[in-house]
PDB file of C-alpha atoms and ligand atoms in Angstrom:
ATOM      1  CA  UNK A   1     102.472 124.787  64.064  1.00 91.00           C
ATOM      2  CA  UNK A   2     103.489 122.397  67.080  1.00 98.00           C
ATOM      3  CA  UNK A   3     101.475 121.798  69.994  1.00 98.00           C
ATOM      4  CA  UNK A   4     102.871 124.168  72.757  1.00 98.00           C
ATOM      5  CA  UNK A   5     103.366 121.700  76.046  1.00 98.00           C
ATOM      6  CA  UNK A   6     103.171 123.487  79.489  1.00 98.00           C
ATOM      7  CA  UNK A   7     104.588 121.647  82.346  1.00 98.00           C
ATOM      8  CA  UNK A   8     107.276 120.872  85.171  1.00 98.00           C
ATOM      9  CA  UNK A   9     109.436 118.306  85.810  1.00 98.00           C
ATOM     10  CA  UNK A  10     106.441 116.063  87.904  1.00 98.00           C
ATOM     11  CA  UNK A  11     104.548 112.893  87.251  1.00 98.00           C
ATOM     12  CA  UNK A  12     101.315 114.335  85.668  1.00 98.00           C
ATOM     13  CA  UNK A  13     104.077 116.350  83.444  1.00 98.00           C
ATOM     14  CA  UNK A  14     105.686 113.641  81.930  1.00 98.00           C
ATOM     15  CA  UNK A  15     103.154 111.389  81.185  1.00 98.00           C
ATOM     16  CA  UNK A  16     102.204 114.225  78.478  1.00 98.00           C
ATOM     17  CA  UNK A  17     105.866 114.622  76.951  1.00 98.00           C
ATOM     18  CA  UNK A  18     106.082 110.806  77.127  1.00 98.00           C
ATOM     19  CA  UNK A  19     102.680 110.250  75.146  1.00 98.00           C
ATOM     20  CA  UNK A  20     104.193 113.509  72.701  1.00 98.00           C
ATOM     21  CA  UNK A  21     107.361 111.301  71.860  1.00 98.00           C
ATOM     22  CA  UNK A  22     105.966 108.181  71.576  1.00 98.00           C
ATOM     23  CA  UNK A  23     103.304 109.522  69.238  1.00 98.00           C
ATOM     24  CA  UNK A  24     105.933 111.082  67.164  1.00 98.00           C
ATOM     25  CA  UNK A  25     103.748 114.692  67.541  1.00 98.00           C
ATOM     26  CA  UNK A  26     106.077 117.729  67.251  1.00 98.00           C
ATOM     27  CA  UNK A  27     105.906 119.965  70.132  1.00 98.00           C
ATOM     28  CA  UNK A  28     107.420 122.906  72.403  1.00 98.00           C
ATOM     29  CA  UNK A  29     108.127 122.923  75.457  1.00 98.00           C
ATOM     30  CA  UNK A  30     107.217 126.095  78.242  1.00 98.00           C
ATOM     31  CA  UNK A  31     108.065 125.227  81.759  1.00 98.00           C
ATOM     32  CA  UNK A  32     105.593 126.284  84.224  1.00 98.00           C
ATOM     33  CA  UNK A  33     107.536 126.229  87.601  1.00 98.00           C
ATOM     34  CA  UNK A  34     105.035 125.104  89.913  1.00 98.00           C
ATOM     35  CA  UNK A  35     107.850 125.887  93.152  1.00 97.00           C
ATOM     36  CA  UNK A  36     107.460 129.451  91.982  1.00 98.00           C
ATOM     37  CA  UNK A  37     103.710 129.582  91.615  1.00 98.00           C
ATOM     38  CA  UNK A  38     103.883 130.106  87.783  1.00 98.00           C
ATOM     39  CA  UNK A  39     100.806 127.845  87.946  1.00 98.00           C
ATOM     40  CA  UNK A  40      98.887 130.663  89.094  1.00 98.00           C
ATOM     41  CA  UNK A  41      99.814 133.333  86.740  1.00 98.00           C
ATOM     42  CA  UNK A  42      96.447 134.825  84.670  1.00 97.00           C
ATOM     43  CA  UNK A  43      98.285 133.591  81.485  1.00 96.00           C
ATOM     44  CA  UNK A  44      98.170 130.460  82.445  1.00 98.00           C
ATOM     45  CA  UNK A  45      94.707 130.827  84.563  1.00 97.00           C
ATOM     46  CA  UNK A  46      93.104 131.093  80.501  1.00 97.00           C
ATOM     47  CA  UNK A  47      94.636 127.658  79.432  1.00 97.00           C
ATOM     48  CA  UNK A  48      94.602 125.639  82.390  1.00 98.00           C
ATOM     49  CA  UNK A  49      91.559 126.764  85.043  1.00 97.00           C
ATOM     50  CA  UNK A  50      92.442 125.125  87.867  1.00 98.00           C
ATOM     51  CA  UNK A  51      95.754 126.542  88.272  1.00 97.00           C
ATOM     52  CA  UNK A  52      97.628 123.131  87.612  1.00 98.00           C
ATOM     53  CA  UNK A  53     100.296 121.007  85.109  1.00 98.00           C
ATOM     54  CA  UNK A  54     100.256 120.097  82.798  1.00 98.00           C
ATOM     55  CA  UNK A  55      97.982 121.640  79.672  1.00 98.00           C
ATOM     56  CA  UNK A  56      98.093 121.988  75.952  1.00 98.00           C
ATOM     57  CA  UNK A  57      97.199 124.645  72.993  1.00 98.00           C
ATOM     58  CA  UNK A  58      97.184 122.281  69.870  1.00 98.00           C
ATOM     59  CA  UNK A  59      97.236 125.094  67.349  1.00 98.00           C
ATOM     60  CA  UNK A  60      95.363 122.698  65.009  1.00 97.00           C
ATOM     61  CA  UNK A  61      92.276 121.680  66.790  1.00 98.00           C
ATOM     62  CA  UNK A  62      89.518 120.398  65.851  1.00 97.00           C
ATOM     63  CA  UNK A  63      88.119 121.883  62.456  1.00 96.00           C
ATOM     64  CA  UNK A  64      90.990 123.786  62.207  1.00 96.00           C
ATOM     65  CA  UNK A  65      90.616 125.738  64.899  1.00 98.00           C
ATOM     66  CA  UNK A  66      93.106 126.095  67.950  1.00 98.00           C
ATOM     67  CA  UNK A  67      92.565 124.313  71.135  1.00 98.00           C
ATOM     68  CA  UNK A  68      93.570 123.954  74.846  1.00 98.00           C
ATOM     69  CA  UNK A  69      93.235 120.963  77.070  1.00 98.00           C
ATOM     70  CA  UNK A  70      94.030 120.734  80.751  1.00 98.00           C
ATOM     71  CA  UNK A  71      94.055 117.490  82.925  1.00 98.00           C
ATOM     72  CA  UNK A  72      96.333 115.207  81.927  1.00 98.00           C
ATOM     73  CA  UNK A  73      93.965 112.261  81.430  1.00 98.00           C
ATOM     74  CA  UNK A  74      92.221 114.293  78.948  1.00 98.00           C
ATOM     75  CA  UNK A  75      95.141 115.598  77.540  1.00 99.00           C
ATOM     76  CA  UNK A  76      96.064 112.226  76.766  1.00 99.00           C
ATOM     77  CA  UNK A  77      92.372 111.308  75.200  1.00 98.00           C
ATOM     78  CA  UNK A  78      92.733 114.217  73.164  1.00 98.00           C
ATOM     79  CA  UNK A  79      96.742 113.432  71.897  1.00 98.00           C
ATOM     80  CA  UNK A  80      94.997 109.666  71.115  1.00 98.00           C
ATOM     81  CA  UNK A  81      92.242 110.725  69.258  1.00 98.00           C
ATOM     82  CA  UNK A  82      94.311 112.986  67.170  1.00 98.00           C
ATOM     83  CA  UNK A  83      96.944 110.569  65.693  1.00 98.00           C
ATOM     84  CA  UNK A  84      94.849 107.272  66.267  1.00 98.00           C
ATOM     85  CA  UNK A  85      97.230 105.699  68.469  1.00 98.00           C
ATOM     86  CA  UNK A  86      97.223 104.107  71.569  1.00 98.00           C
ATOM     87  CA  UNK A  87      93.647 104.371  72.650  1.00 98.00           C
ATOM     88  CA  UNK A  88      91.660 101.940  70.464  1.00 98.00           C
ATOM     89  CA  UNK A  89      88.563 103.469  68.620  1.00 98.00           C
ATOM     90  CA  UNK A  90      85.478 101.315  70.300  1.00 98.00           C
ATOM     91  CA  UNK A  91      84.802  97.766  72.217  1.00 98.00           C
ATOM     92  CA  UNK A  92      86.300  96.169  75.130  1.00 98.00           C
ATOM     93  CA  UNK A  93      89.567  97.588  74.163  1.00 98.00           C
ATOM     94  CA  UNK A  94      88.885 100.810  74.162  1.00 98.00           C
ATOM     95  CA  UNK A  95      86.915 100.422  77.731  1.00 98.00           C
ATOM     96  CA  UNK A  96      89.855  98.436  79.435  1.00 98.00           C
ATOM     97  CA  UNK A  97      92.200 101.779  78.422  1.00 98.00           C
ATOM     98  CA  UNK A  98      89.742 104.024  80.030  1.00 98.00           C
ATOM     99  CA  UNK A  99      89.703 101.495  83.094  1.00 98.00           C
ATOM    100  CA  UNK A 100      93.243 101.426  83.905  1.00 99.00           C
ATOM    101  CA  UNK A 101      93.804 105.302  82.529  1.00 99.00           C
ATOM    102  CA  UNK A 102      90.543 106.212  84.921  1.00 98.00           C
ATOM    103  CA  UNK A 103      92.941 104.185  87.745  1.00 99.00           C
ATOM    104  CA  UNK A 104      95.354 106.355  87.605  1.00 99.00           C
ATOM    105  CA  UNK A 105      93.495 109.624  87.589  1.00 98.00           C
ATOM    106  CA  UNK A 106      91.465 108.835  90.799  1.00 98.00           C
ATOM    107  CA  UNK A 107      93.596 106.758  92.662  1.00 98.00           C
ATOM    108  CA  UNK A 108      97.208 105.678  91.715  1.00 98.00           C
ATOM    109  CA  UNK A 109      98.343 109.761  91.621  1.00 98.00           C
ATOM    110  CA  UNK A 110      96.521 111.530  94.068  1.00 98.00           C
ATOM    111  CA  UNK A 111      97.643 108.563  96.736  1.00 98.00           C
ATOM    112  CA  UNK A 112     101.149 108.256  96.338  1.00 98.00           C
ATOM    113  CA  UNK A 113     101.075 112.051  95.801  1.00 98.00           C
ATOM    114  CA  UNK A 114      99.732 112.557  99.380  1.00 98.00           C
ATOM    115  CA  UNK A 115     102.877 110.307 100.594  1.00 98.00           C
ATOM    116  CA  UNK A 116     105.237 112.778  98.767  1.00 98.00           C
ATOM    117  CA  UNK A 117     103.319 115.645 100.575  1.00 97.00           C
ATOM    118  CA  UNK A 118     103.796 114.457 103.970  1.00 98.00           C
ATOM    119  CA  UNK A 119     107.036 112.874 103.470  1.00 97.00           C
ATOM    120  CA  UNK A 120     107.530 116.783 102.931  1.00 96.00           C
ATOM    121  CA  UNK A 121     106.584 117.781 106.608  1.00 97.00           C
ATOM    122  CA  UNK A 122     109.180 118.485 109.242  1.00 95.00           C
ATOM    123  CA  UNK A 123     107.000 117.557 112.051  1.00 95.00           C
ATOM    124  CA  UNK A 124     106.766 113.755 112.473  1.00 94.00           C
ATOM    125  CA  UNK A 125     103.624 114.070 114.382  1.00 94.00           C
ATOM    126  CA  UNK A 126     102.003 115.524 111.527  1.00 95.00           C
ATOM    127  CA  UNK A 127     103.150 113.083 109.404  1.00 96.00           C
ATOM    128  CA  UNK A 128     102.425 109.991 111.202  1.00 96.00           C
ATOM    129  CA  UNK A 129      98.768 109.749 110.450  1.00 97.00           C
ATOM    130  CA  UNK A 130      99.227 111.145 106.531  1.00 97.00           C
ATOM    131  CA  UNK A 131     101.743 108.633 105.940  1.00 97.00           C
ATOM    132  CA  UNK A 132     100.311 105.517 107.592  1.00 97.00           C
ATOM    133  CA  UNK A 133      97.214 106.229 105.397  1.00 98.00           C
ATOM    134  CA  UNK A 134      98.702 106.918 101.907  1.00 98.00           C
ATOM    135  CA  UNK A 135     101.698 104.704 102.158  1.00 98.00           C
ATOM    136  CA  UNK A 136      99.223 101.372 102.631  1.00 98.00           C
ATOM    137  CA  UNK A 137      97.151 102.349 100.066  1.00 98.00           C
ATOM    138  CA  UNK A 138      99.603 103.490  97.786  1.00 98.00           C
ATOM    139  CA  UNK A 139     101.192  99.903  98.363  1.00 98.00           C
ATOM    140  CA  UNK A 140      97.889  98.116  98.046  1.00 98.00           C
ATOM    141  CA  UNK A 141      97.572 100.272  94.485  1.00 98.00           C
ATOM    142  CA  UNK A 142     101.241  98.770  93.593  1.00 99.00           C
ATOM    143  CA  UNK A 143      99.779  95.716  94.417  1.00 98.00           C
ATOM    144  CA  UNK A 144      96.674  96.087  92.208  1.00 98.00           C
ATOM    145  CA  UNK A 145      98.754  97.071  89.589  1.00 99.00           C
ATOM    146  CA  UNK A 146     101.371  93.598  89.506  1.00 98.00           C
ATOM    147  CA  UNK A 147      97.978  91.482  89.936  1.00 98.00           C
ATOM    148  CA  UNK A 148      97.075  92.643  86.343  1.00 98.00           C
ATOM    149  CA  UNK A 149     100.544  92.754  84.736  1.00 98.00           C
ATOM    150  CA  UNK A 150     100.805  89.340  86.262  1.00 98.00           C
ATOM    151  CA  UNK A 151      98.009  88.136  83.149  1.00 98.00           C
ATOM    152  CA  UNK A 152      98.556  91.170  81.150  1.00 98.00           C
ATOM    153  CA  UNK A 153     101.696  92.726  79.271  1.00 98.00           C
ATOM    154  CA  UNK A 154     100.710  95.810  79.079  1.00 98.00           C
ATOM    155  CA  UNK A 155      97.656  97.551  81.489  1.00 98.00           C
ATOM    156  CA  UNK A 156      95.434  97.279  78.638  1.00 98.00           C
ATOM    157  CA  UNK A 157      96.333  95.236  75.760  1.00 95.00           C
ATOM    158  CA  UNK A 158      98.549  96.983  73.531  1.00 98.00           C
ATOM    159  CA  UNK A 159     100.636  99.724  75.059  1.00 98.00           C
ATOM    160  CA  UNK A 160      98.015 102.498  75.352  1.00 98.00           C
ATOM    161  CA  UNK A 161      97.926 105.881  76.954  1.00 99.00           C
ATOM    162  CA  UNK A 162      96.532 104.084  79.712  1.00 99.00           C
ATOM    163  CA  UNK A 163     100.328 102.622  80.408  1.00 99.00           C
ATOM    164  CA  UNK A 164     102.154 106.120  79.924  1.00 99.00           C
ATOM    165  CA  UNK A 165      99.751 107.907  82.793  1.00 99.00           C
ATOM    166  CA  UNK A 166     100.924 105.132  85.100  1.00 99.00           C
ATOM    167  CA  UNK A 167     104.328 104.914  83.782  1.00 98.00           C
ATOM    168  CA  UNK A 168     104.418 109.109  84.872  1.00 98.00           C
ATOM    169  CA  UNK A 169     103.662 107.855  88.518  1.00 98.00           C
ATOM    170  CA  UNK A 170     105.524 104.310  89.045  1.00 98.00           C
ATOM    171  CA  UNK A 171     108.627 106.571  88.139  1.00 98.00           C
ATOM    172  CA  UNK A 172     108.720 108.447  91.133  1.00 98.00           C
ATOM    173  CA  UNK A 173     108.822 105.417  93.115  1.00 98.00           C
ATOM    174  CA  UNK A 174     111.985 105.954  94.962  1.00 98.00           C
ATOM    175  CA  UNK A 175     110.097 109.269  96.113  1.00 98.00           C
ATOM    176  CA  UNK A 176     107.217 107.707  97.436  1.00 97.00           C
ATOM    177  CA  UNK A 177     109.571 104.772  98.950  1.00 98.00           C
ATOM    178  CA  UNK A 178     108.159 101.617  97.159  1.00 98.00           C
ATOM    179  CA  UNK A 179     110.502  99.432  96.523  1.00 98.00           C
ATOM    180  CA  UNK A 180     110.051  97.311  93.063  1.00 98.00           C
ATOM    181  CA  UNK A 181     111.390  94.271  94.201  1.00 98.00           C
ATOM    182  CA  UNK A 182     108.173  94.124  95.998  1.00 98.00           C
ATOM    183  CA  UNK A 183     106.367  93.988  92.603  1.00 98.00           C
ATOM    184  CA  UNK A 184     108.122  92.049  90.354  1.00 98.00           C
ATOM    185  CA  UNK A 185     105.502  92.375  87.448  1.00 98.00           C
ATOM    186  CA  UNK A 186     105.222  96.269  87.595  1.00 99.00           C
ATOM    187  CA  UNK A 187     109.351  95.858  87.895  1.00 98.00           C
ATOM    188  CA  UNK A 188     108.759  94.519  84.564  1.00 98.00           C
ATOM    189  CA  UNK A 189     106.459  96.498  82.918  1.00 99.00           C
ATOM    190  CA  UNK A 190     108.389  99.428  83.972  1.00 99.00           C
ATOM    191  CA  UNK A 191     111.916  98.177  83.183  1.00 98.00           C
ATOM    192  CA  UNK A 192     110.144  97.452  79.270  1.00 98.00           C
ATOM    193  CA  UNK A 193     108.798 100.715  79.277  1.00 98.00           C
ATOM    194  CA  UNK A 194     111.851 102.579  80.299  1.00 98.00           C
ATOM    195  CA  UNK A 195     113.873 100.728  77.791  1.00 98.00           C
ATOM    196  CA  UNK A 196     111.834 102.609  75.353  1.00 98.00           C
ATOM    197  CA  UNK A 197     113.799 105.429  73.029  1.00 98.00           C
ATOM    198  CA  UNK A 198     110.541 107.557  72.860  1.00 98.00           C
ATOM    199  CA  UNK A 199     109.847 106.646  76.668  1.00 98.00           C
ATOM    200  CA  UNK A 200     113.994 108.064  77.511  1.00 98.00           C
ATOM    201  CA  UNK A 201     113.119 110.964  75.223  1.00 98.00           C
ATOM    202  CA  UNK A 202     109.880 111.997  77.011  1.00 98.00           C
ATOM    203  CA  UNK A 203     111.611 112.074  80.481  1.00 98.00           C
ATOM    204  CA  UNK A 204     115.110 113.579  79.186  1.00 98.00           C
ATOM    205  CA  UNK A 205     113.529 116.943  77.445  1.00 98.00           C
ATOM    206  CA  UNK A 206     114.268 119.882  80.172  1.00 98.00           C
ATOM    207  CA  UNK A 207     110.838 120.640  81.780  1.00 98.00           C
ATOM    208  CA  UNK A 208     112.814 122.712  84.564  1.00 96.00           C
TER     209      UNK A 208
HETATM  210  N1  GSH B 301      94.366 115.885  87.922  1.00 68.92           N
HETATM  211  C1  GSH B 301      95.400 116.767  87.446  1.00 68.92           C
HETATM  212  C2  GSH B 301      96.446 116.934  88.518  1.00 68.92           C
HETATM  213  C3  GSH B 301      97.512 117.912  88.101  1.00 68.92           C
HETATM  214  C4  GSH B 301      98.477 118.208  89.231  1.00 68.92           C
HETATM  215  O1  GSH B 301      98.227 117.847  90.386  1.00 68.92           O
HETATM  216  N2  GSH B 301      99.544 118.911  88.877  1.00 68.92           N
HETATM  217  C5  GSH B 301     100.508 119.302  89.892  1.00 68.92           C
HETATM  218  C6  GSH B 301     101.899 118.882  89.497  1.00 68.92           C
HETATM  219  S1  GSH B 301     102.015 117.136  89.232  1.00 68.92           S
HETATM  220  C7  GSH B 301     100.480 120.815  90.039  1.00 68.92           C
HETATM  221  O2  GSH B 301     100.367 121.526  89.062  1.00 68.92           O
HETATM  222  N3  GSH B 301     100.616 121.306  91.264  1.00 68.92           N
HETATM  223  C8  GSH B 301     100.670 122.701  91.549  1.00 68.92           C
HETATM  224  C9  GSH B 301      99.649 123.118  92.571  1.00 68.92           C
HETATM  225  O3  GSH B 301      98.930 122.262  93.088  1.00 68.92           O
HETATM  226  O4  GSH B 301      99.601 124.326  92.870  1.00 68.92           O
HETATM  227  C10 GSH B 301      96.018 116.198  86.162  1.00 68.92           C
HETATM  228  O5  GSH B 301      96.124 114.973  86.100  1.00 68.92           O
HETATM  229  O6  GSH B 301      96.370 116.960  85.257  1.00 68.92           O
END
């Protein structure tokens, strides 16, 4: 049976249909519509306890037996260790993945995420101190980012899950109003990525 995918049309959601496609991983799709509050429904609540997008059931867990991940850094961990790809099994390698994938959970996601949720605010004195304070340092993570693309092809060595939670985040740049001609190397990186069929595939299935 495929895995079942929950998710919504956001960053943390397509990393996880990205990393599906590109690992060639049958799956089904159910759309949790987060601007509805379907993220809080009790059904949901079982898979996914803190009441957020994306999760998985992989039918076929471990021994056998069915399984549900939540957080999407884990999710991806999980998708890697189950077809062997894109997360190498031990050494450096492996450690520079969890680096760059560990980047992106604690930093390069809930920053610019924070810009798109005062961007949101109708009241420009509440947003003035929100945006001055995510903005730079959603910039200086941009700027972190073409440093190491500027020696590296890929975050990590080979493309790696690592890439595809970043990729989920760099897309919504227009939304968080970072221009890429500011950073030509992550211009790069993302203009290889997107060129990607499986890459197209995981942003074009309907997740809303
Ligand atoms: N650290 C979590 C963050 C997940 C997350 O923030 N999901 C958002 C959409 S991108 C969500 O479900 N928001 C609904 C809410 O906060 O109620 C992960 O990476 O999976």
């Amino acid at each position: 049976m495929n895995i079942q995918l929950f998710a919504f049309d956001t960053p943390n959601g397509r990393k996880i249909s990205v990393a599906l496609e590109e690992m060639g991983l049958p799956y089904d799709v159910h759309v949790i519509d987060i601007t509805r509050d379907e993220q809080f429904a009790p059904d949901f609540l079982k898979i996914s306890p803190n009441n957020k997008i994306p999760a998985i059931v992989d039918p076929q867990g471990p021994e056998g037996q069915p399984i549900s991940v939540f957080e999407s850094g884990a999710i991806l961990i999980y998708l890697a260790e189950k077809t062997g790809r894109f997360l190498p099994t031990q050494g450096a390698a492996r450690v520079a993945v969890m680096e760059w994938l560990m980047f992106q959970m604690g930093g390069f996601g809930p920053m610019p995420g924070q810009v798109h949720h005062f961007l949101g605010l109708k009241n420009e004195q509440d947003q003035r101190y929100g945006l001055d304070r995510y903005m730079k340092e959603t910039r200086r993570l941009y700027g972190v980012m073409d440093r190491r693309l500027s020696s590296h092809e890929f975050f990590a060595g080979d493309l790696s899950i690592a890439d595809f939670a970043i990729l989920g985040w760099v897309w919504r740049h227009p939304r968080h109003q970072v221009d890429l001609q500011d950073f030509p190397q992550v211009k790069r990186w993302f203009d290889t990525l997107m060129a990607r069929p499986a890459v197209q595939r995981g942003f074009a299935v309907p997740l809303k």
